Amino acid sequence: MSDLLAAAAPADAPGSRSFRDGARARKLLRVAEIHAEPAAAASWRGRQIIARFPEARLVETDSHWRIPHLHGNEGNVERWVRVKRETLVLGERKSFGVRPNGRSADWIAPGLSNGCAMACAYCYVPRRKGFANPITVFTNVDRVLGSLGRHIAAAGPKPEPNQCDAHAWVYDVGENGDCSVDDLISDNTADLINAFRRWPTAKASFATKFVNPDLLRLDPQGRTRIRFSLMPPDDSKLLDIRTSPVPDRLAAAADFLDAGYEVHFNLSPVVIRPGWEAAWDELLRAMDDVLPRRVREQAEAEIIMLTHNQDLHEVNLGWHPRGEELLWRPDLQQPKRSENGSWNVRYRNAVKASAVESMRRMIETRAPWLRVRYAF
């Protein structure tokens, strides 16, 4: 076994007590303030969440997008992690469109959250929210599930295999958050998994950097794909702030497969820095050493190169400048307009192409069982 996994902590075994009620969950989320739209606070799900955090101060807000001392407040940069730990927002989702994707999923579903309690330094979601990125939970779950159900019914059976899945339409249900962390707050993630269990032509999918043993109880019956995001542990310690250690994510893979999930991996993001190839080579060796055959036989992966952003770079300099030493590399990066029209920076074309080819070679050598769905 690789030394990489020597320090892996055993996952909390499912039992009578929920992981969400334990010390590790409370360390991640100590909600002291809940900003809630009136309709969200009055809803069944909203009341459940408010009751879960009885000591939190409840503050009414007209819009979950417009909370003056959160959004657009540069002073929050100094409280970047504290805001994520102590602040929660409740709102009602207003848009229910399903967007085509074609990479890891056929479709991007309307999510039940936005933002995250973790603090990955490269996360794209804060770019849209302005100096604070706590979790916003959407409480009108029935409308989201109704929209998904109608879309799945209209799509009918999948006519032919593609890179997303051979049989089912795949819906990414966690584009702007982490469903494993969301489950610490409410039953939104459980409601999604339960719904997809009833839809035989569709499959839910979400990426996560957090091992939540409570999800092992939900019996997805193969209708939910969990994608554990991985990067070399030294990079993760610096960049994946407040997430589960990478060895823990690998150690959990078999448990989730045995609980009825499809288990895939995101090799993401690939950050080019001195020694990056040796670090990824060691991680791939560890995957080959530790993952049981039953995990390897069904595993697929995505290679996602780092995308960064000038505004996020400036934010990070205010709370985590060490991370920017790896993320901000003008000597290797070029501007690129994103799908939503904003300007990001990505590795220059030749640099990216060379790195992707290097990753593919390492996978062929160290983990030839791992099928790469796509590299982006």
Short mmCIF file of C-alpha atoms in Angstrom, two decimals:
data_model
loop_
_atom_site.label_atom_id
_atom_site.label_comp_id
_atom_site.label_asym_id
_atom_site.label_seq_id
_atom_site.Cartn_x
_atom_site.Cartn_y
_atom_site.Cartn_z
CA MET A 1 0.00 0.00 0.00
CA SER A 2 1.25 3.47 -0.84
CA ASP A 3 2.44 5.68 2.02
CA LEU A 4 -0.06 8.20 0.70
CA LEU A 5 -2.89 6.38 2.46
CA ALA A 6 -1.12 5.48 5.67
CA ALA A 7 -2.85 8.30 7.56
CA ALA A 8 -6.34 7.64 6.21
CA ALA A 9 -8.94 7.94 8.95
CA PRO A 10 -11.69 5.30 9.01
CA ALA A 11 -15.05 6.59 7.87
CA ASP A 12 -17.71 6.97 10.54
CA ALA A 13 -19.73 3.79 10.35
CA PRO A 14 -23.45 4.30 9.84
CA GLY A 15 -25.35 3.62 13.02
CA SER A 16 -28.16 4.95 15.10
CA ARG A 17 -26.58 8.42 15.37
CA SER A 18 -26.33 10.62 12.30
CA PHE A 19 -22.95 11.90 11.22
CA ARG A 20 -24.57 15.33 10.84
CA ASP A 21 -25.07 15.41 14.61
CA GLY A 22 -21.47 14.57 15.43
CA ALA A 23 -18.43 16.65 16.29
CA ARG A 24 -16.88 16.59 12.80
CA ALA A 25 -20.01 18.00 11.21
CA ARG A 26 -20.37 20.66 13.91
CA LYS A 27 -16.78 21.72 13.31
CA LEU A 28 -17.58 22.43 9.67
CA LEU A 29 -20.88 24.21 10.35
CA ARG A 30 -21.56 26.24 13.50
CA VAL A 31 -24.42 28.28 12.14
CA ALA A 32 -24.89 31.50 14.10
CA GLU A 33 -26.90 33.51 11.57
CA ILE A 34 -29.60 32.47 9.09
CA HIS A 35 -30.73 34.94 6.41
CA ALA A 36 -34.06 33.78 5.04
CA GLU A 37 -36.58 34.92 2.48
CA PRO A 38 -40.02 34.93 4.18
CA ALA A 39 -41.47 32.20 1.97
CA ALA A 40 -38.39 30.03 2.49
CA ALA A 41 -38.53 30.43 6.27
CA ALA A 42 -42.23 29.54 6.29
CA SER A 43 -41.85 26.42 4.14
CA TRP A 44 -41.69 22.92 5.60
CA ARG A 45 -38.02 22.52 4.65
CA GLY A 46 -37.19 25.98 5.93
CA ARG A 47 -38.79 25.27 9.29
CA GLN A 48 -36.82 22.03 9.53
CA ILE A 49 -33.54 23.84 8.93
CA ILE A 50 -34.30 26.68 11.36
CA ALA A 51 -35.22 24.13 14.03
CA ARG A 52 -31.94 22.33 13.40
CA PHE A 53 -29.97 25.44 14.39
CA PRO A 54 -32.04 26.80 17.32
CA GLU A 55 -29.30 29.13 18.57
CA ALA A 56 -28.86 30.88 15.22
CA ARG A 57 -30.16 34.43 14.78
CA LEU A 58 -32.87 34.56 12.11
CA VAL A 59 -32.69 37.58 9.78
CA GLU A 60 -35.35 38.26 7.15
CA THR A 61 -34.11 39.19 3.67
CA ASP A 62 -35.96 40.14 0.50
CA SER A 63 -33.63 38.15 -1.75
CA HIS A 64 -31.03 35.46 -1.15
CA TRP A 65 -28.92 37.17 -3.84
CA ARG A 66 -29.01 40.63 -2.25
CA ILE A 67 -27.77 40.65 1.33
CA PRO A 68 -25.76 43.89 1.63
CA HIS A 69 -23.29 42.97 4.36
CA LEU A 70 -22.56 39.66 2.61
CA HIS A 71 -22.58 40.28 -1.13
CA GLY A 72 -20.24 42.95 -2.44
CA ASN A 73 -18.72 43.61 0.98
CA GLU A 74 -14.96 43.55 0.56
CA GLY A 75 -14.52 43.39 4.32
CA ASN A 76 -15.74 39.81 4.24
CA VAL A 77 -12.51 38.71 2.59
CA GLU A 78 -10.89 38.79 6.03
CA ARG A 79 -13.75 36.58 7.32
CA TRP A 80 -13.83 34.26 4.31
CA VAL A 81 -13.88 30.96 6.23
CA ARG A 82 -15.81 32.29 9.23
CA VAL A 83 -18.69 33.38 7.00
CA LYS A 84 -18.84 29.90 5.49
CA ARG A 85 -18.90 28.26 8.91
CA GLU A 86 -21.35 30.57 10.67
CA THR A 87 -23.72 31.93 8.00
CA LEU A 88 -26.55 30.16 6.20
CA VAL A 89 -28.98 31.56 3.64
CA LEU A 90 -32.46 30.19 2.86
CA GLY A 91 -34.21 31.09 -0.36
CA GLU A 92 -36.61 29.82 -2.98
CA ARG A 93 -35.27 28.86 -6.37
CA LYS A 94 -36.79 31.03 -9.09
CA SER A 95 -35.47 29.30 -12.24
CA PHE A 96 -36.04 25.65 -13.07
CA GLY A 97 -34.44 25.23 -16.48
CA VAL A 98 -32.41 22.12 -17.33
CA ARG A 99 -29.29 22.93 -19.38
CA PRO A 100 -27.43 20.59 -21.75
CA ASN A 101 -23.89 19.66 -20.76
CA GLY A 102 -22.39 16.66 -22.56
CA ARG A 103 -19.22 16.33 -20.48
CA SER A 104 -19.68 14.59 -17.13
CA ALA A 105 -23.48 14.71 -17.47
CA ASP A 106 -26.03 14.98 -20.23
CA TRP A 107 -27.85 17.74 -18.35
CA ILE A 108 -27.28 20.29 -15.60
CA ALA A 109 -30.23 20.13 -13.24
CA PRO A 110 -31.58 23.07 -11.25
CA GLY A 111 -29.71 22.60 -7.99
CA LEU A 112 -31.03 22.75 -4.45
CA SER A 113 -28.12 24.82 -3.15
CA ASN A 114 -25.58 27.43 -4.09
CA GLY A 115 -22.29 27.95 -2.28
CA CYS A 116 -20.37 25.78 0.13
CA ALA A 117 -19.09 25.52 3.70
CA MET A 118 -15.73 24.35 2.40
CA ALA A 119 -13.21 26.87 1.08
CA CYS A 120 -11.40 25.53 -1.97
CA ALA A 121 -9.18 28.36 -3.16
CA TYR A 122 -9.95 27.77 -6.85
CA CYS A 123 -13.76 27.47 -6.57
CA TYR A 124 -15.66 29.21 -9.36
CA VAL A 125 -18.89 29.86 -7.42
CA PRO A 126 -17.61 32.90 -5.40
CA ARG A 127 -16.92 34.75 -8.64
CA ARG A 128 -20.68 35.17 -9.01
CA LYS A 129 -21.50 36.06 -5.41
CA GLY A 130 -19.06 38.78 -4.40
CA PHE A 131 -16.74 38.41 -1.42
CA ALA A 132 -18.81 35.82 0.46
CA ASN A 133 -19.90 32.33 -0.45
CA PRO A 134 -21.87 30.67 2.35
CA ILE A 135 -24.36 27.93 1.55
CA THR A 136 -27.70 29.06 0.18
CA VAL A 137 -30.29 26.30 0.58
CA PHE A 138 -33.32 26.34 -1.71
CA THR A 139 -36.38 25.16 0.17
CA ASN A 140 -38.94 24.73 -2.64
CA VAL A 141 -37.81 21.16 -3.24
CA ASP A 142 -41.11 19.98 -4.76
CA ARG A 143 -40.88 22.51 -7.61
CA VAL A 144 -37.32 21.45 -8.44
CA LEU A 145 -38.21 17.76 -8.40
CA GLY A 146 -41.34 18.44 -10.44
CA SER A 147 -39.29 20.24 -13.08
CA LEU A 148 -36.81 17.36 -13.22
CA GLY A 149 -39.55 14.76 -13.42
CA ARG A 150 -41.17 16.49 -16.37
CA HIS A 151 -37.85 16.84 -18.19
CA ILE A 152 -37.01 13.17 -17.65
CA ALA A 153 -40.44 12.08 -18.85
CA ALA A 154 -40.15 14.22 -21.98
CA ALA A 155 -36.67 12.87 -22.76
CA GLY A 156 -37.81 9.24 -22.67
CA PRO A 157 -35.31 6.39 -22.81
CA LYS A 158 -31.76 7.23 -23.86
CA PRO A 159 -31.47 6.23 -27.52
CA GLU A 160 -27.78 5.33 -27.57
CA PRO A 161 -24.69 5.28 -25.33
CA ASN A 162 -22.45 8.34 -24.99
CA GLN A 163 -19.52 9.37 -22.81
CA CYS A 164 -21.85 10.33 -19.95
CA ASP A 165 -23.49 6.92 -19.61
CA ALA A 166 -24.31 3.87 -21.68
CA HIS A 167 -27.98 3.64 -20.70
CA ALA A 168 -29.30 6.51 -18.56
CA TRP A 169 -29.62 10.24 -18.98
CA VAL A 170 -27.22 11.74 -16.41
CA TYR A 171 -28.25 14.88 -14.50
CA ASP A 172 -25.66 16.84 -12.53
CA VAL A 173 -27.55 17.88 -9.39
CA GLY A 174 -24.71 19.70 -7.61
CA GLU A 175 -23.18 22.17 -10.07
CA ASN A 176 -22.83 25.07 -7.59
CA GLY A 177 -22.36 23.28 -4.29
CA ASP A 178 -21.43 20.00 -2.63
CA CYS A 179 -24.37 17.68 -2.00
CA SER A 180 -22.45 15.74 0.66
CA VAL A 181 -22.08 18.90 2.74
CA ASP A 182 -25.66 20.00 1.99
CA ASP A 183 -26.83 16.82 3.70
CA LEU A 184 -25.44 18.18 6.98
CA ILE A 185 -28.09 20.90 6.84
CA SER A 186 -31.25 19.31 5.48
CA ASP A 187 -32.74 16.35 3.62
CA ASN A 188 -32.44 18.03 0.21
CA THR A 189 -29.76 15.60 -0.97
CA ALA A 190 -31.76 12.63 0.33
CA ASP A 191 -34.83 13.89 -1.54
CA LEU A 192 -32.84 14.04 -4.78
CA ILE A 193 -31.42 10.55 -4.35
CA ASN A 194 -34.84 9.13 -3.47
CA ALA A 195 -36.40 10.78 -6.51
CA PHE A 196 -33.85 9.41 -8.97
CA ARG A 197 -34.34 5.94 -7.54
CA ARG A 198 -37.86 6.13 -9.00
CA TRP A 199 -36.73 7.34 -12.46
CA PRO A 200 -35.44 4.30 -14.41
CA THR A 201 -34.22 6.28 -17.44
CA ALA A 202 -32.18 8.82 -15.48
CA LYS A 203 -29.27 8.99 -13.07
CA ALA A 204 -28.18 11.74 -10.64
CA SER A 205 -24.54 12.77 -10.45
CA PHE A 206 -22.58 15.07 -8.18
CA ALA A 207 -18.92 15.76 -7.38
CA THR A 208 -17.79 15.94 -3.78
CA LYS A 209 -14.70 16.58 -1.66
CA PHE A 210 -16.41 15.59 1.60
CA VAL A 211 -16.99 12.12 3.01
CA ASN A 212 -20.42 12.03 4.66
CA PRO A 213 -21.24 8.53 5.99
CA ASP A 214 -24.93 9.46 6.35
CA LEU A 215 -25.25 9.12 2.58
CA LEU A 216 -24.52 5.40 2.91
CA ARG A 217 -28.01 4.92 4.34
CA LEU A 218 -29.95 6.29 1.37
CA ASP A 219 -30.09 3.18 -0.86
CA PRO A 220 -29.64 4.84 -4.28
CA GLN A 221 -29.89 1.46 -6.07
CA GLY A 222 -27.39 2.50 -8.75
CA ARG A 223 -29.32 5.63 -9.74
CA THR A 224 -26.82 8.12 -8.26
CA ARG A 225 -23.21 8.59 -9.33
CA ILE A 226 -20.89 10.12 -6.76
CA ARG A 227 -17.67 11.59 -8.16
CA PHE A 228 -14.92 11.95 -5.57
CA SER A 229 -12.67 14.85 -6.54
CA LEU A 230 -8.99 14.05 -6.10
CA MET A 231 -5.68 15.88 -6.27
CA PRO A 232 -2.27 15.14 -4.73
CA PRO A 233 -2.58 15.40 -0.93
CA ASP A 234 0.03 18.14 -0.57
CA ASP A 235 -1.86 20.28 -3.08
CA SER A 236 -5.14 19.48 -1.36
CA LYS A 237 -3.85 20.55 2.06
CA LEU A 238 -3.01 23.94 0.61
CA LEU A 239 -5.93 24.45 -1.79
CA ASP A 240 -8.84 22.25 -0.63
CA ILE A 241 -9.47 24.09 2.61
CA ARG A 242 -11.90 22.42 5.06
CA THR A 243 -12.46 19.35 2.87
CA SER A 244 -12.01 15.67 3.75
CA PRO A 245 -8.40 14.53 3.30
CA VAL A 246 -7.75 12.86 -0.05
CA PRO A 247 -6.86 9.51 1.61
CA ASP A 248 -10.26 9.54 3.31
CA ARG A 249 -12.01 10.09 -0.01
CA LEU A 250 -10.22 7.10 -1.52
CA ALA A 251 -10.86 4.95 1.54
CA ALA A 252 -14.60 5.70 1.28
CA ALA A 253 -14.99 4.64 -2.36
CA ALA A 254 -15.72 0.96 -1.67
CA ASP A 255 -18.21 1.79 1.09
CA PHE A 256 -20.19 3.99 -1.29
CA LEU A 257 -20.10 1.40 -4.06
CA ASP A 258 -21.34 -1.27 -1.66
CA ALA A 259 -24.12 1.08 -0.53
CA GLY A 260 -25.49 1.26 -4.08
CA TYR A 261 -23.75 4.27 -5.60
CA GLU A 262 -21.83 4.36 -8.82
CA VAL A 263 -18.38 5.68 -7.84
CA HIS A 264 -16.30 7.74 -10.25
CA PHE A 265 -13.46 10.22 -9.78
CA ASN A 266 -12.65 13.77 -10.79
CA LEU A 267 -8.92 14.35 -11.18
CA SER A 268 -9.46 18.01 -10.46
CA PRO A 269 -8.08 20.51 -10.70
CA VAL A 270 -4.71 19.65 -12.15
CA VAL A 271 -2.43 22.46 -10.95
CA ILE A 272 0.89 22.87 -12.73
CA ARG A 273 3.64 23.58 -10.24
CA PRO A 274 7.19 22.28 -9.66
CA GLY A 275 6.96 18.53 -9.11
CA TRP A 276 3.33 18.23 -10.18
CA GLU A 277 3.88 15.16 -12.37
CA ALA A 278 5.61 13.20 -9.61
CA ALA A 279 2.81 14.08 -7.20
CA TRP A 280 0.08 12.89 -9.57
CA ASP A 281 2.08 9.76 -10.36
CA GLU A 282 2.14 8.94 -6.63
CA LEU A 283 -1.61 9.53 -6.31
CA LEU A 284 -2.37 7.24 -9.25
CA ARG A 285 -0.11 4.57 -7.73
CA ALA A 286 -2.09 4.89 -4.49
CA MET A 287 -5.39 4.52 -6.34
CA ASP A 288 -4.14 1.34 -7.99
CA ASP A 289 -2.83 -0.01 -4.66
CA VAL A 290 -5.80 0.75 -2.45
CA LEU A 291 -9.02 0.70 -4.47
CA PRO A 292 -10.58 -2.79 -4.49
CA ARG A 293 -11.15 -4.55 -7.78
CA ARG A 294 -14.90 -3.95 -7.64
CA VAL A 295 -14.28 -0.19 -7.50
CA ARG A 296 -11.70 -0.25 -10.27
CA GLU A 297 -13.93 -2.31 -12.58
CA GLN A 298 -16.63 0.37 -12.72
CA ALA A 299 -14.57 3.54 -12.20
CA GLU A 300 -14.33 6.33 -14.72
CA ALA A 301 -12.70 9.73 -14.40
CA GLU A 302 -12.51 13.25 -15.70
CA ILE A 303 -9.31 15.28 -16.01
CA ILE A 304 -10.01 18.94 -15.30
CA MET A 305 -7.21 21.47 -15.65
CA LEU A 306 -7.22 24.51 -13.40
CA THR A 307 -9.29 27.52 -14.40
CA HIS A 308 -8.70 30.69 -12.38
CA ASN A 309 -10.04 34.24 -12.35
CA GLN A 310 -8.58 37.71 -11.77
CA ASP A 311 -11.26 38.74 -9.26
CA LEU A 312 -10.93 35.51 -7.31
CA HIS A 313 -7.16 35.96 -7.33
CA GLU A 314 -7.59 39.34 -5.65
CA VAL A 315 -9.99 37.86 -3.09
CA ASN A 316 -7.59 35.03 -2.30
CA LEU A 317 -4.72 37.43 -1.74
CA GLY A 318 -6.75 38.82 1.15
CA TRP A 319 -7.20 35.51 3.00
CA HIS A 320 -4.95 32.81 1.52
CA PRO A 321 -2.00 34.26 -0.43
CA ARG A 322 0.05 31.06 -0.19
CA GLY A 323 -2.46 29.28 -2.38
CA GLU A 324 -2.06 31.90 -5.08
CA GLU A 325 1.59 30.97 -5.43
CA LEU A 326 0.34 27.79 -7.10
CA LEU A 327 -2.84 29.07 -8.73
CA TRP A 328 -1.76 32.38 -10.25
CA ARG A 329 0.83 31.70 -12.97
CA PRO A 330 0.78 34.48 -15.59
CA ASP A 331 3.82 32.87 -17.20
CA LEU A 332 1.69 29.81 -18.04
CA GLN A 333 -1.83 31.22 -18.31
CA GLN A 334 -3.93 33.12 -20.84
CA PRO A 335 -7.34 34.86 -20.70
CA LYS A 336 -10.36 32.86 -21.83
CA ARG A 337 -14.00 33.91 -21.97
CA SER A 338 -16.24 31.47 -20.11
CA GLU A 339 -19.65 30.19 -21.20
CA ASN A 340 -21.36 32.86 -19.09
CA GLY A 341 -19.36 35.64 -20.73
CA SER A 342 -16.88 36.40 -17.94
CA TRP A 343 -13.11 36.41 -18.41
CA ASN A 344 -11.10 33.69 -16.71
CA VAL A 345 -7.52 32.53 -17.06
CA ARG A 346 -6.54 29.04 -18.16
CA TYR A 347 -3.26 27.42 -19.04
CA ARG A 348 -2.00 28.35 -22.48
CA ASN A 349 -3.05 25.94 -25.18
CA ALA A 350 0.33 24.27 -25.62
CA VAL A 351 0.90 24.06 -21.87
CA LYS A 352 -2.53 22.52 -21.31
CA ALA A 353 -2.19 20.05 -24.17
CA SER A 354 1.18 18.86 -22.88
CA ALA A 355 -0.16 18.48 -19.32
CA VAL A 356 -3.23 16.54 -20.44
CA GLU A 357 -1.06 14.20 -22.49
CA SER A 358 1.20 13.70 -19.48
CA MET A 359 -1.81 12.85 -17.31
CA ARG A 360 -3.10 10.35 -19.85
CA ARG A 361 0.31 8.64 -20.03
CA MET A 362 0.50 8.37 -16.26
CA ILE A 363 -2.97 6.87 -16.10
CA GLU A 364 -2.10 4.33 -18.79
CA THR A 365 0.99 3.35 -16.82
CA ARG A 366 -0.20 3.51 -13.20
CA ALA A 367 -3.97 2.97 -13.41
CA PRO A 368 -4.77 1.45 -16.82
CA TRP A 369 -8.18 0.33 -15.53
CA LEU A 370 -9.31 3.96 -15.16
CA ARG A 371 -11.26 5.04 -18.23
CA VAL A 372 -10.99 8.79 -18.86
CA ARG A 373 -14.37 10.19 -19.83
CA TYR A 374 -12.93 13.50 -20.97
CA ALA A 375 -10.14 15.99 -20.33
CA PHE A 376 -11.03 19.66 -20.09
#
